[in-house]
Amino acid sequence: MRADLPPRGPRVLHKCFSGLGVMKGLLSRCRALSVLAICSHQLSGSSPHRFYHCDPERGKRLVLSRMFQPQNLREDQVLSLEDTSGDLTCKSQRLMLQVGLIHPASPGCYHLLPYTVRAMEKLERVIDQEMRAIGGQKVNMPSLSPGELWRATNRWDLMGKELLRLRDRHGKEYCLGPTHEEAVTALVASQKTVSYKQLPLLLYQVTRKFRDEPRPRFGLLRGREFYMKDMYSFDSSPEAARHTYGLVCEAYGSLFRRLGLRCIRVQADVGSIGGTASHEFQLPADIGEDRFAVCSGCGFSANTETLRWLQTDCPSCRGPLTEARGIEVGHTFYLGTKYSSIFNAQFTDAQGKPCLAEMGCYGLGVTRILAAAIEVLSTEDCLRWPGLLAPYQVCLIPPKKGSKEEVAAELMDHLYDLITEALPQLRGEVLLDDRTHRTIGNRLKDANKFGYPFVIIAGKRALEDPAHFEVWSQNTGEVVFLTREGVTEFLSQVRVV
């Protein structure tokens, strides 16, 4: 990147008392006046704005100096791996802590800080688009789940110590839900007039989940409190339920393709959730805790837990199996009537006869997807995001205060306004690094570490007529010099959600 470039030091001005010094000073002032004249010409028609960190729709700029980032990026203040927990064994956890994306609250629980919340909100929007495209309807169920629901399915005991349990002041038992099969089935069962015409019914939510992990690790990849998207389908027949199951799996595939993540769908064990069929969506990664096998011949793939011990050949085509490690970012289950029969979740068919609904459930680890994406896309020192999820798409770096390029600072202000006015989709996506007491090189290093997809610098060529800005595409390493019109045309191709 820019590490090989010489540092951009401040311009030092000296008072000249000799005749030669006076002449040099006058010549310097004349040059500055000519540059100011160019800038004034280019800025004609622009109006000054103050810098704020608030709603960009109100015409105020988002500035980096007002960001809440508990971990400063200065090298002498970043905690090294050796100075922190011995469990900092994965890249995503270390990077997210260093740049202030997360902050530990207790074992397995983290504060999600502003950049992470923005990325999460974008991920949820992509999930919403994919789920609604197949008929999903969003709900929000309580995290506090009555113990009697879990006892009805025997999972109060089956889940064991994994359930976080508590009693209220009346002695009633609850758990903090790690999943919501019981709750959603009881909800649908309470509706006595569900018709076959309403099916398939696909209810989903994005909410906090809780699991008493014996050893939380890897930051957001394995915690006690996390965000999940869980969807539950209700169908009129096994055939219809399997069709819905396929639709959801296809939607998952579409989601990961949009994020630029190569996920592999593998056969899996049904585990404590149960049912008759199950698939995991695995993101290949060296630190992955799951092991799965893939056949390059027919495409068969399965979690090694479902294969016979020491099995090395494909059960479908007898070809060789290759083992890999992955991070589970999604899981789907065909449940049949396991839960609907317990809670009597029925619908009326075309003859008015009550029938048990066929069910499926489908999870996506939202915080896990975010951390896993950072794990596989980032370098050892710098964050890289899926393009759609980057907290901010564009970072603008104006000249250092006191430098010879300082007169171009107003050009950068005007460029900010031009981008947000000409490209409404980027309003709220452009961040101005107003820490002009620091060199451009230092701020570029920070921008690279944060992983903004596009970084725009007002350097020496911003003093030309017309001004040219240095535009970095962080994910490709490409650098181009563009006029302000060229910048807006270039950024018009940026996709946002």
Tab-separated table of C-alpha atoms in Angstrom:
chain	number	residue	atom	x	y	z
A	1	MET	CA	0.000	0.000	0.000
A	2	ARG	CA	1.497	3.404	0.948
A	3	ALA	CA	4.039	2.197	3.468
A	4	ASP	CA	6.893	2.733	0.990
A	5	LEU	CA	6.092	6.404	0.392
A	6	PRO	CA	8.097	9.102	2.189
A	7	PRO	CA	6.349	10.794	5.103
A	8	ARG	CA	4.452	13.950	4.343
A	9	GLY	CA	5.941	16.366	6.831
A	10	PRO	CA	4.603	19.804	7.750
A	11	ARG	CA	5.718	22.894	5.948
A	12	VAL	CA	7.902	25.048	8.193
A	13	LEU	CA	7.644	28.805	7.702
A	14	HIS	CA	10.541	31.043	8.680
A	15	LYS	CA	10.612	34.808	9.036
A	16	CYS	CA	13.209	36.390	6.766
A	17	PHE	CA	15.100	39.419	7.986
A	18	SER	CA	17.745	39.649	5.260
A	19	GLY	CA	17.028	41.143	1.839
A	20	LEU	CA	17.246	37.723	0.251
A	21	GLY	CA	14.876	36.310	2.851
A	22	VAL	CA	12.344	39.108	2.189
A	23	MET	CA	12.392	38.351	-1.551
A	24	LYS	CA	11.881	34.653	-0.911
A	25	GLY	CA	9.012	35.404	1.410
A	26	LEU	CA	7.312	37.644	-1.175
A	27	LEU	CA	7.714	35.010	-3.890
A	28	SER	CA	6.242	32.375	-1.583
A	29	ARG	CA	3.232	34.581	-0.821
A	30	CYS	CA	2.673	35.212	-4.516
A	31	ARG	CA	2.617	31.487	-5.220
A	32	ALA	CA	0.132	30.930	-2.387
A	33	LEU	CA	-2.100	33.693	-3.742
A	34	SER	CA	-2.119	32.065	-7.174
A	35	VAL	CA	-3.138	28.727	-5.655
A	36	LEU	CA	-5.859	30.443	-3.628
A	37	ALA	CA	-7.134	32.023	-6.812
A	38	ILE	CA	-7.397	28.568	-8.429
A	39	CYS	CA	-9.197	27.188	-5.384
A	40	SER	CA	-11.560	30.171	-5.265
A	41	HIS	CA	-12.433	29.625	-8.908
A	42	GLN	CA	-13.128	25.935	-8.331
A	43	LEU	CA	-15.160	26.650	-5.205
A	44	SER	CA	-17.365	29.334	-6.743
A	45	GLY	CA	-20.952	28.739	-5.784
A	46	SER	CA	-20.103	26.608	-2.743
A	47	SER	CA	-21.192	27.487	0.756
A	48	PRO	CA	-19.290	26.761	3.990
A	49	HIS	CA	-20.513	24.051	6.333
A	50	ARG	CA	-19.604	23.399	9.900
A	51	PHE	CA	-18.444	19.917	10.845
A	52	TYR	CA	-20.828	17.788	12.874
A	53	HIS	CA	-21.402	14.148	13.545
A	54	CYS	CA	-25.133	13.918	13.012
A	55	ASP	CA	-27.762	13.371	10.352
A	56	PRO	CA	-26.218	14.029	6.908
A	57	GLU	CA	-29.682	14.731	5.539
A	58	ARG	CA	-29.494	18.048	7.379
A	59	GLY	CA	-26.468	19.151	5.383
A	60	LYS	CA	-23.808	18.546	8.032
A	61	ARG	CA	-20.720	16.445	7.554
A	62	LEU	CA	-19.777	13.238	9.354
A	63	VAL	CA	-16.325	13.696	10.862
A	64	LEU	CA	-13.895	11.154	12.253
A	65	SER	CA	-12.786	13.217	15.241
A	66	ARG	CA	-16.209	12.782	16.854
A	67	MET	CA	-16.305	8.999	16.447
A	68	PHE	CA	-16.542	6.933	19.627
A	69	GLN	CA	-13.581	4.573	19.342
A	70	PRO	CA	-12.283	3.404	22.750
A	71	GLN	CA	-9.170	1.849	21.190
A	72	ASN	CA	-6.941	4.521	19.646
A	73	LEU	CA	-5.012	3.542	16.559
A	74	ARG	CA	-1.724	5.091	17.637
A	75	GLU	CA	0.867	2.320	17.722
A	76	ASP	CA	1.982	3.130	21.268
A	77	GLN	CA	-1.575	2.775	22.551
A	78	VAL	CA	-2.698	-0.366	20.709
A	79	LEU	CA	-2.573	-3.378	23.007
A	80	SER	CA	-0.380	-6.100	21.583
A	81	LEU	CA	-1.424	-9.721	21.483
A	82	GLU	CA	0.941	-10.503	24.352
A	83	ASP	CA	-0.501	-7.756	26.565
A	84	THR	CA	-4.096	-9.028	26.411
A	85	SER	CA	-5.972	-12.263	26.975
A	86	GLY	CA	-4.287	-15.488	26.019
A	87	ASP	CA	-7.476	-16.384	24.122
A	88	LEU	CA	-6.788	-13.775	21.441
A	89	THR	CA	-5.981	-16.489	18.961
A	90	CYS	CA	-7.832	-15.379	15.845
A	91	LYS	CA	-7.354	-12.477	13.481
A	92	SER	CA	-10.917	-11.150	13.571
A	93	GLN	CA	-10.991	-10.887	17.366
A	94	ARG	CA	-7.627	-9.138	17.517
A	95	LEU	CA	-8.440	-6.638	14.750
A	96	MET	CA	-11.921	-5.879	16.077
A	97	LEU	CA	-10.494	-5.124	19.512
A	98	GLN	CA	-7.586	-3.060	18.205
A	99	VAL	CA	-9.607	-0.684	16.036
A	100	GLY	CA	-12.501	-0.329	18.459
A	101	LEU	CA	-15.233	-2.395	16.818
A	102	ILE	CA	-15.961	-4.345	19.995
A	103	HIS	CA	-15.067	-4.014	23.654
A	104	PRO	CA	-15.196	-6.888	26.182
A	105	ALA	CA	-17.923	-6.652	28.822
A	106	SER	CA	-17.651	-10.113	30.436
A	107	PRO	CA	-16.541	-13.555	29.224
A	108	GLY	CA	-18.334	-14.215	25.938
A	109	CYS	CA	-20.130	-10.842	25.932
A	110	TYR	CA	-19.062	-7.717	24.055
A	111	HIS	CA	-20.106	-4.128	23.630
A	112	LEU	CA	-20.817	-3.631	19.925
A	113	LEU	CA	-19.436	-0.193	19.091
A	114	PRO	CA	-20.650	2.262	16.417
A	115	TYR	CA	-18.827	0.854	13.377
A	116	THR	CA	-19.984	-2.673	14.227
A	117	VAL	CA	-23.572	-1.581	14.781
A	118	ARG	CA	-23.606	0.121	11.355
A	119	ALA	CA	-22.253	-3.036	9.701
A	120	MET	CA	-24.795	-5.170	11.584
A	121	GLU	CA	-27.667	-2.939	10.477
A	122	LYS	CA	-26.546	-3.329	6.866
A	123	LEU	CA	-26.287	-7.096	7.224
A	124	GLU	CA	-29.784	-7.179	8.675
A	125	ARG	CA	-31.064	-5.192	5.680
A	126	VAL	CA	-29.550	-7.727	3.276
A	127	ILE	CA	-31.086	-10.556	5.299
A	128	ASP	CA	-34.473	-8.801	5.260
A	129	GLN	CA	-34.316	-8.462	1.484
A	130	GLU	CA	-33.565	-12.145	0.980
A	131	MET	CA	-36.118	-13.401	3.518
A	132	ARG	CA	-38.911	-11.152	2.268
A	133	ALA	CA	-38.178	-12.195	-1.316
A	134	ILE	CA	-39.355	-15.723	-0.411
A	135	GLY	CA	-42.342	-14.553	1.635
A	136	GLY	CA	-40.799	-14.121	5.063
A	137	GLN	CA	-42.656	-12.000	7.617
A	138	LYS	CA	-40.680	-10.386	10.417
A	139	VAL	CA	-41.687	-10.784	14.050
A	140	ASN	CA	-40.008	-10.174	17.386
A	141	MET	CA	-40.407	-12.726	20.161
A	142	PRO	CA	-39.361	-12.303	23.801
A	143	SER	CA	-35.890	-13.404	24.824
A	144	LEU	CA	-37.391	-14.539	28.144
A	145	SER	CA	-38.946	-17.940	27.426
A	146	PRO	CA	-41.184	-19.781	29.957
A	147	GLY	CA	-39.723	-22.997	31.306
A	148	GLU	CA	-42.949	-24.937	30.755
A	149	LEU	CA	-42.601	-24.554	26.983
A	150	TRP	CA	-39.166	-26.135	27.097
A	151	ARG	CA	-40.323	-28.883	29.444
A	152	ALA	CA	-43.092	-29.750	26.984
A	153	THR	CA	-40.452	-30.625	24.371
A	154	ASN	CA	-38.058	-32.182	26.953
A	155	ARG	CA	-35.395	-29.677	25.943
A	156	TRP	CA	-35.303	-28.129	29.428
A	157	ASP	CA	-33.289	-31.172	30.453
A	158	LEU	CA	-31.830	-32.065	27.054
A	159	MET	CA	-30.105	-28.692	26.635
A	160	GLY	CA	-28.531	-29.084	30.071
A	161	LYS	CA	-26.151	-26.375	31.254
A	162	GLU	CA	-26.281	-24.616	27.889
A	163	LEU	CA	-29.553	-22.949	28.907
A	164	LEU	CA	-29.223	-19.739	30.911
A	165	ARG	CA	-32.020	-20.180	33.482
A	166	LEU	CA	-33.596	-17.869	36.027
A	167	ARG	CA	-36.636	-17.488	38.277
A	168	ASP	CA	-38.808	-14.433	38.636
A	169	ARG	CA	-40.057	-13.086	41.991
A	170	HIS	CA	-42.978	-15.501	41.856
A	171	GLY	CA	-40.705	-18.524	41.484
A	172	LYS	CA	-41.611	-19.101	37.838
A	173	GLU	CA	-38.779	-20.548	35.763
A	174	TYR	CA	-37.540	-19.054	32.507
A	175	CYS	CA	-34.585	-19.332	30.190
A	176	LEU	CA	-32.946	-16.774	27.962
A	177	GLY	CA	-33.727	-18.249	24.574
A	178	PRO	CA	-30.889	-19.718	22.516
A	179	THR	CA	-33.517	-20.517	19.868
A	180	HIS	CA	-37.299	-20.122	19.549
A	181	GLU	CA	-38.893	-23.315	18.213
A	182	GLU	CA	-41.099	-23.674	21.298
A	183	ALA	CA	-42.121	-20.026	21.390
A	184	VAL	CA	-43.028	-19.687	17.707
A	185	THR	CA	-44.921	-23.000	17.590
A	186	ALA	CA	-46.929	-22.022	20.657
A	187	LEU	CA	-47.632	-18.666	18.988
A	188	VAL	CA	-48.997	-20.269	15.822
A	189	ALA	CA	-50.912	-22.886	17.843
A	190	SER	CA	-52.733	-20.109	19.660
A	191	GLN	CA	-54.258	-18.964	16.356
A	192	LYS	CA	-57.332	-21.121	15.794
A	193	THR	CA	-58.187	-19.932	12.307
A	194	VAL	CA	-55.039	-20.595	10.259
A	195	SER	CA	-56.128	-21.647	6.773
A	196	TYR	CA	-54.208	-23.698	4.227
A	197	LYS	CA	-54.524	-20.621	1.990
A	198	GLN	CA	-52.163	-18.740	4.351
A	199	LEU	CA	-49.453	-21.364	4.021
A	200	PRO	CA	-46.546	-21.490	3.744
A	201	LEU	CA	-46.137	-19.257	6.755
A	202	LEU	CA	-42.554	-18.053	7.202
A	203	LEU	CA	-41.938	-16.109	10.399
A	204	TYR	CA	-38.489	-14.772	11.220
A	205	GLN	CA	-36.699	-12.438	13.558
A	206	VAL	CA	-33.238	-10.957	14.119
A	207	THR	CA	-32.615	-10.827	17.824
A	208	ARG	CA	-30.221	-11.526	20.676
A	209	LYS	CA	-29.685	-15.141	21.671
A	210	PHE	CA	-28.071	-16.580	24.784
A	211	ARG	CA	-26.046	-19.729	25.313
A	212	ASP	CA	-23.990	-20.624	28.361
A	213	GLU	CA	-20.853	-21.595	26.476
A	214	PRO	CA	-18.413	-23.472	28.733
A	215	ARG	CA	-15.471	-21.731	27.064
A	216	PRO	CA	-16.311	-18.641	25.015
A	217	ARG	CA	-13.590	-17.895	22.478
A	218	PHE	CA	-12.720	-16.181	19.215
A	219	GLY	CA	-14.589	-12.968	20.052
A	220	LEU	CA	-17.916	-12.801	18.214
A	221	LEU	CA	-17.403	-16.249	16.693
A	222	ARG	CA	-18.313	-18.086	19.890
A	223	GLY	CA	-19.947	-16.040	22.618
A	224	ARG	CA	-22.589	-16.311	25.296
A	225	GLU	CA	-24.684	-13.506	23.838
A	226	PHE	CA	-25.010	-13.036	20.098
A	227	TYR	CA	-27.366	-11.995	17.310
A	228	MET	CA	-29.140	-14.557	15.180
A	229	LYS	CA	-31.676	-14.571	12.389
A	230	ASP	CA	-34.059	-17.457	13.018
A	231	MET	CA	-36.908	-18.320	10.647
A	232	TYR	CA	-39.672	-20.892	11.172
A	233	SER	CA	-41.808	-22.274	8.360
A	234	PHE	CA	-45.275	-23.855	8.575
A	235	ASP	CA	-46.517	-25.857	5.580
A	236	SER	CA	-49.474	-27.994	4.606
A	237	SER	CA	-47.615	-31.178	3.588
A	238	PRO	CA	-44.167	-32.798	3.678
A	239	GLU	CA	-43.737	-32.044	-0.029
A	240	ALA	CA	-44.601	-28.381	0.462
A	241	ALA	CA	-42.336	-28.183	3.506
A	242	ARG	CA	-39.381	-29.587	1.574
A	243	HIS	CA	-40.038	-27.101	-1.220
A	244	THR	CA	-39.935	-24.270	1.328
A	245	TYR	CA	-36.765	-25.774	2.784
A	246	GLY	CA	-35.146	-25.585	-0.643
A	247	LEU	CA	-36.264	-21.968	-1.135
A	248	VAL	CA	-34.680	-20.887	2.139
A	249	CYS	CA	-31.436	-22.681	1.317
A	250	GLU	CA	-31.366	-20.936	-2.073
A	251	ALA	CA	-31.960	-17.600	-0.323
A	252	TYR	CA	-29.000	-18.328	1.953
A	253	GLY	CA	-26.854	-19.020	-1.080
A	254	SER	CA	-27.954	-15.720	-2.637
A	255	LEU	CA	-27.157	-13.876	0.600
A	256	PHE	CA	-23.599	-15.195	0.790
A	257	ARG	CA	-22.980	-14.534	-2.898
A	258	ARG	CA	-24.048	-10.907	-2.434
A	259	LEU	CA	-21.591	-10.639	0.447
A	260	GLY	CA	-18.812	-12.159	-1.636
A	261	LEU	CA	-18.394	-15.095	0.757
A	262	ARG	CA	-17.842	-18.655	-0.483
A	263	CYS	CA	-20.050	-20.776	1.754
A	264	ILE	CA	-20.479	-24.520	1.346
A	265	ARG	CA	-23.757	-26.238	2.189
A	266	VAL	CA	-23.031	-29.517	3.975
A	267	GLN	CA	-25.181	-32.291	5.415
A	268	ALA	CA	-25.276	-32.095	9.200
A	269	ASP	CA	-26.528	-33.733	12.370
A	270	VAL	CA	-29.926	-32.583	13.643
A	271	GLY	CA	-28.565	-32.268	17.211
A	272	SER	CA	-30.787	-31.027	20.025
A	273	ILE	CA	-33.165	-29.209	17.652
A	274	GLY	CA	-34.196	-32.459	16.010
A	275	GLY	CA	-36.057	-33.253	12.815
A	276	THR	CA	-35.225	-35.526	9.906
A	277	ALA	CA	-32.852	-33.426	7.796
A	278	SER	CA	-30.276	-30.737	8.471
A	279	HIS	CA	-27.674	-28.684	6.596
A	280	GLU	CA	-24.935	-26.336	7.721
A	281	PHE	CA	-23.515	-23.422	5.754
A	282	GLN	CA	-19.771	-23.500	6.312
A	283	LEU	CA	-17.338	-20.687	5.549
A	284	PRO	CA	-13.942	-22.354	4.982
A	285	ALA	CA	-11.382	-20.994	7.460
A	286	ASP	CA	-8.258	-22.325	9.126
A	287	ILE	CA	-9.554	-21.475	12.609
A	288	GLY	CA	-12.932	-23.127	11.961
A	289	GLU	CA	-14.084	-25.449	14.732
A	290	ASP	CA	-16.135	-27.630	12.370
A	291	ARG	CA	-14.700	-30.237	10.044
A	292	PHE	CA	-16.460	-31.223	6.852
A	293	ALA	CA	-15.722	-33.394	3.844
A	294	VAL	CA	-16.226	-32.470	0.189
A	295	CYS	CA	-16.242	-34.616	-2.922
A	296	SER	CA	-14.777	-32.820	-5.946
A	297	GLY	CA	-16.422	-35.339	-8.257
A	298	CYS	CA	-20.141	-35.090	-7.486
A	299	GLY	CA	-20.197	-32.129	-5.104
A	300	PHE	CA	-21.320	-34.128	-2.072
A	301	SER	CA	-20.436	-32.445	1.227
A	302	ALA	CA	-21.117	-33.347	4.837
A	303	ASN	CA	-20.022	-32.555	8.346
A	304	THR	CA	-17.622	-35.295	9.397
A	305	GLU	CA	-19.909	-36.003	12.394
A	306	THR	CA	-22.455	-37.507	9.976
A	307	LEU	CA	-19.968	-39.790	8.216
A	308	ARG	CA	-18.805	-43.212	9.338
A	309	TRP	CA	-15.635	-43.224	11.363
A	310	LEU	CA	-12.566	-43.017	9.090
A	311	GLN	CA	-14.692	-42.911	5.969
A	312	THR	CA	-12.563	-41.557	3.103
A	313	ASP	CA	-14.734	-42.229	0.057
A	314	CYS	CA	-17.852	-40.368	-1.099
A	315	PRO	CA	-21.106	-42.169	-0.192
A	316	SER	CA	-22.661	-40.934	-3.442
A	317	CYS	CA	-20.044	-41.627	-6.121
A	318	ARG	CA	-17.267	-43.426	-4.211
A	319	GLY	CA	-14.809	-40.719	-5.178
A	320	PRO	CA	-12.209	-39.395	-2.715
A	321	LEU	CA	-13.314	-37.015	0.030
A	322	THR	CA	-11.269	-33.954	0.970
A	323	GLU	CA	-11.517	-32.720	4.547
A	324	ALA	CA	-11.610	-29.006	5.404
A	325	ARG	CA	-12.278	-26.769	8.380
A	326	GLY	CA	-14.993	-24.161	8.482
A	327	ILE	CA	-16.975	-21.651	10.514
A	328	GLU	CA	-20.671	-22.499	10.706
A	329	VAL	CA	-22.562	-19.346	9.716
A	330	GLY	CA	-25.966	-20.872	8.990
A	331	HIS	CA	-28.004	-23.988	9.829
A	332	THR	CA	-31.286	-25.332	8.477
A	333	PHE	CA	-33.554	-28.114	9.797
A	334	TYR	CA	-36.561	-29.950	8.411
A	335	LEU	CA	-38.592	-30.573	11.562
A	336	GLY	CA	-41.702	-32.310	10.262
A	337	THR	CA	-44.344	-32.360	13.018
A	338	LYS	CA	-41.955	-32.724	15.970
A	339	TYR	CA	-42.990	-29.403	17.519
A	340	SER	CA	-46.410	-28.867	15.932
A	341	SER	CA	-47.661	-32.161	17.390
A	342	ILE	CA	-46.584	-31.157	20.919
A	343	PHE	CA	-48.241	-27.730	20.823
A	344	ASN	CA	-51.055	-28.721	18.448
A	345	ALA	CA	-50.131	-26.133	15.791
A	346	GLN	CA	-52.842	-26.790	13.204
A	347	PHE	CA	-54.323	-25.370	10.029
A	348	THR	CA	-57.605	-26.168	8.277
A	349	ASP	CA	-57.321	-27.837	4.867
A	350	ALA	CA	-59.572	-27.339	1.816
A	351	GLN	CA	-62.230	-29.609	3.368
A	352	GLY	CA	-62.163	-27.713	6.662
A	353	LYS	CA	-60.342	-30.524	8.416
A	354	PRO	CA	-57.730	-29.612	11.060
A	355	CYS	CA	-54.215	-30.837	10.188
A	356	LEU	CA	-50.837	-30.542	11.853
A	357	ALA	CA	-48.446	-28.133	10.181
A	358	GLU	CA	-45.158	-29.395	8.770
A	359	MET	CA	-42.303	-27.254	10.056
A	360	GLY	CA	-38.763	-26.180	9.286
A	361	CYS	CA	-36.360	-23.855	11.071
A	362	TYR	CA	-33.480	-21.860	9.655
A	363	GLY	CA	-30.760	-19.959	11.499
A	364	LEU	CA	-28.128	-17.430	10.479
A	365	GLY	CA	-25.478	-16.294	12.952
A	366	VAL	CA	-25.547	-12.542	12.325
A	367	THR	CA	-22.663	-11.482	14.560
A	368	ARG	CA	-20.823	-14.637	13.533
A	369	ILE	CA	-21.188	-13.855	9.822
A	370	LEU	CA	-19.703	-10.413	10.448
A	371	ALA	CA	-16.728	-11.757	12.412
A	372	ALA	CA	-16.206	-14.685	10.040
A	373	ALA	CA	-16.165	-12.347	7.028
A	374	ILE	CA	-13.519	-10.214	8.725
A	375	GLU	CA	-11.566	-13.374	9.543
A	376	VAL	CA	-11.373	-14.622	5.945
A	377	LEU	CA	-11.156	-11.283	4.087
A	378	SER	CA	-8.746	-9.263	6.247
A	379	THR	CA	-4.981	-9.157	6.244
A	380	GLU	CA	-3.061	-9.665	9.488
A	381	ASP	CA	-2.957	-5.914	10.110
A	382	CYS	CA	-5.900	-4.394	8.240
A	383	LEU	CA	-9.643	-4.954	8.271
A	384	ARG	CA	-11.422	-5.845	5.070
A	385	TRP	CA	-15.213	-5.932	4.854
A	386	PRO	CA	-17.719	-7.396	2.439
A	387	GLY	CA	-18.415	-4.334	0.287
A	388	LEU	CA	-22.083	-4.116	1.273
A	389	LEU	CA	-21.285	-4.227	5.001
A	390	ALA	CA	-18.510	-1.628	5.313
A	391	PRO	CA	-19.603	0.825	8.049
A	392	TYR	CA	-18.694	3.756	5.771
A	393	GLN	CA	-18.034	3.445	2.076
A	394	VAL	CA	-15.847	6.520	1.595
A	395	CYS	CA	-13.203	8.228	3.746
A	396	LEU	CA	-11.997	11.694	2.691
A	397	ILE	CA	-8.532	12.838	3.811
A	398	PRO	CA	-7.902	16.601	3.475
A	399	PRO	CA	-4.391	18.115	3.622
A	400	LYS	CA	-2.429	18.496	6.844
A	401	LYS	CA	-2.836	21.837	8.537
A	402	GLY	CA	0.214	23.986	7.843
A	403	SER	CA	1.291	21.999	4.784
A	404	LYS	CA	1.770	23.562	1.374
A	405	GLU	CA	-1.410	21.763	0.221
A	406	GLU	CA	-3.511	23.243	3.038
A	407	VAL	CA	-5.145	25.743	0.696
A	408	ALA	CA	-6.896	22.779	-0.983
A	409	ALA	CA	-8.737	21.859	2.237
A	410	GLU	CA	-11.821	23.740	1.106
A	411	LEU	CA	-11.802	21.723	-2.116
A	412	MET	CA	-12.177	18.579	-0.039
A	413	ASP	CA	-15.059	20.134	1.900
A	414	HIS	CA	-16.739	20.958	-1.370
A	415	LEU	CA	-16.091	17.443	-2.709
A	416	TYR	CA	-17.844	16.005	0.364
A	417	ASP	CA	-20.911	18.124	-0.370
A	418	LEU	CA	-20.812	17.288	-4.085
A	419	ILE	CA	-20.701	13.525	-3.442
A	420	THR	CA	-23.597	13.550	-0.970
A	421	GLU	CA	-25.702	15.829	-3.169
A	422	ALA	CA	-24.999	14.133	-6.517
A	423	LEU	CA	-25.161	10.588	-5.117
A	424	PRO	CA	-28.048	10.409	-2.593
A	425	GLN	CA	-27.353	6.708	-1.969
A	426	LEU	CA	-24.053	7.699	-0.352
A	427	ARG	CA	-25.548	10.113	2.163
A	428	GLY	CA	-24.425	8.869	5.532
A	429	GLU	CA	-21.724	6.751	3.860
A	430	VAL	CA	-19.012	9.442	3.556
A	431	LEU	CA	-16.702	10.170	6.491
A	432	LEU	CA	-14.295	13.124	6.643
A	433	ASP	CA	-11.033	12.543	8.509
A	434	ASP	CA	-10.787	16.034	9.985
A	435	ARG	CA	-7.765	15.237	12.164
A	436	THR	CA	-5.662	17.637	10.122
A	437	HIS	CA	-2.991	17.905	12.833
A	438	ARG	CA	-1.831	14.507	11.529
A	439	THR	CA	-0.051	13.858	8.240
A	440	ILE	CA	-1.874	12.451	5.253
A	441	GLY	CA	0.341	9.359	5.461
A	442	ASN	CA	-0.651	8.616	9.054
A	443	ARG	CA	-4.317	9.090	8.338
A	444	LEU	CA	-4.077	6.902	5.245
A	445	LYS	CA	-2.531	4.192	7.392
A	446	ASP	CA	-5.503	4.439	9.763
A	447	ALA	CA	-7.961	4.339	6.854
A	448	ASN	CA	-6.255	1.222	5.539
A	449	LYS	CA	-6.494	-0.423	8.964
A	450	PHE	CA	-10.216	0.415	9.239
A	451	GLY	CA	-10.874	-0.959	5.751
A	452	TYR	CA	-12.961	1.812	4.168
A	453	PRO	CA	-13.578	0.545	0.619
A	454	PHE	CA	-12.673	3.927	-0.898
A	455	VAL	CA	-10.248	6.559	0.375
A	456	ILE	CA	-9.903	9.948	-1.327
A	457	ILE	CA	-6.932	12.228	-0.637
A	458	ALA	CA	-6.379	15.897	-1.386
A	459	GLY	CA	-2.627	15.883	-2.003
A	460	LYS	CA	-0.276	17.797	-4.291
A	461	ARG	CA	-2.380	17.285	-7.389
A	462	ALA	CA	-5.329	18.940	-5.692
A	463	LEU	CA	-3.472	22.215	-6.368
A	464	GLU	CA	-3.726	21.724	-10.123
A	465	ASP	CA	-6.335	23.400	-12.299
A	466	PRO	CA	-8.570	21.451	-12.396
A	467	ALA	CA	-7.883	19.747	-9.090
A	468	HIS	CA	-7.186	16.015	-9.144
A	469	PHE	CA	-7.899	13.815	-6.122
A	470	GLU	CA	-6.065	10.612	-5.248
A	471	VAL	CA	-8.637	7.789	-5.095
A	472	TRP	CA	-7.756	4.479	-3.439
A	473	SER	CA	-9.811	1.307	-3.906
A	474	GLN	CA	-8.795	-0.481	-0.727
A	475	ASN	CA	-9.985	-3.954	-1.668
A	476	THR	CA	-8.012	-4.000	-4.937
A	477	GLY	CA	-5.105	-1.675	-4.110
A	478	GLU	CA	-5.844	0.354	-7.258
A	479	VAL	CA	-5.014	4.083	-7.174
A	480	VAL	CA	-6.308	6.637	-9.698
A	481	PHE	CA	-6.290	10.437	-9.919
A	482	LEU	CA	-9.663	11.965	-10.773
A	483	THR	CA	-11.268	15.380	-11.017
A	484	ARG	CA	-14.231	16.043	-8.762
A	485	GLU	CA	-16.568	15.099	-11.626
A	486	GLY	CA	-14.538	11.938	-12.164
A	487	VAL	CA	-14.823	11.117	-8.467
A	488	THR	CA	-18.620	11.290	-8.500
A	489	GLU	CA	-18.809	9.203	-11.661
A	490	PHE	CA	-16.458	6.645	-10.099
A	491	LEU	CA	-18.463	6.455	-6.859
A	492	SER	CA	-21.782	6.202	-8.674
A	493	GLN	CA	-20.999	2.497	-9.182
A	494	VAL	CA	-20.755	1.813	-5.430
A	495	ARG	CA	-23.474	-0.571	-4.220
A	496	VAL	CA	-25.139	0.103	-0.870
A	497	VAL	CA	-28.055	-1.386	1.077
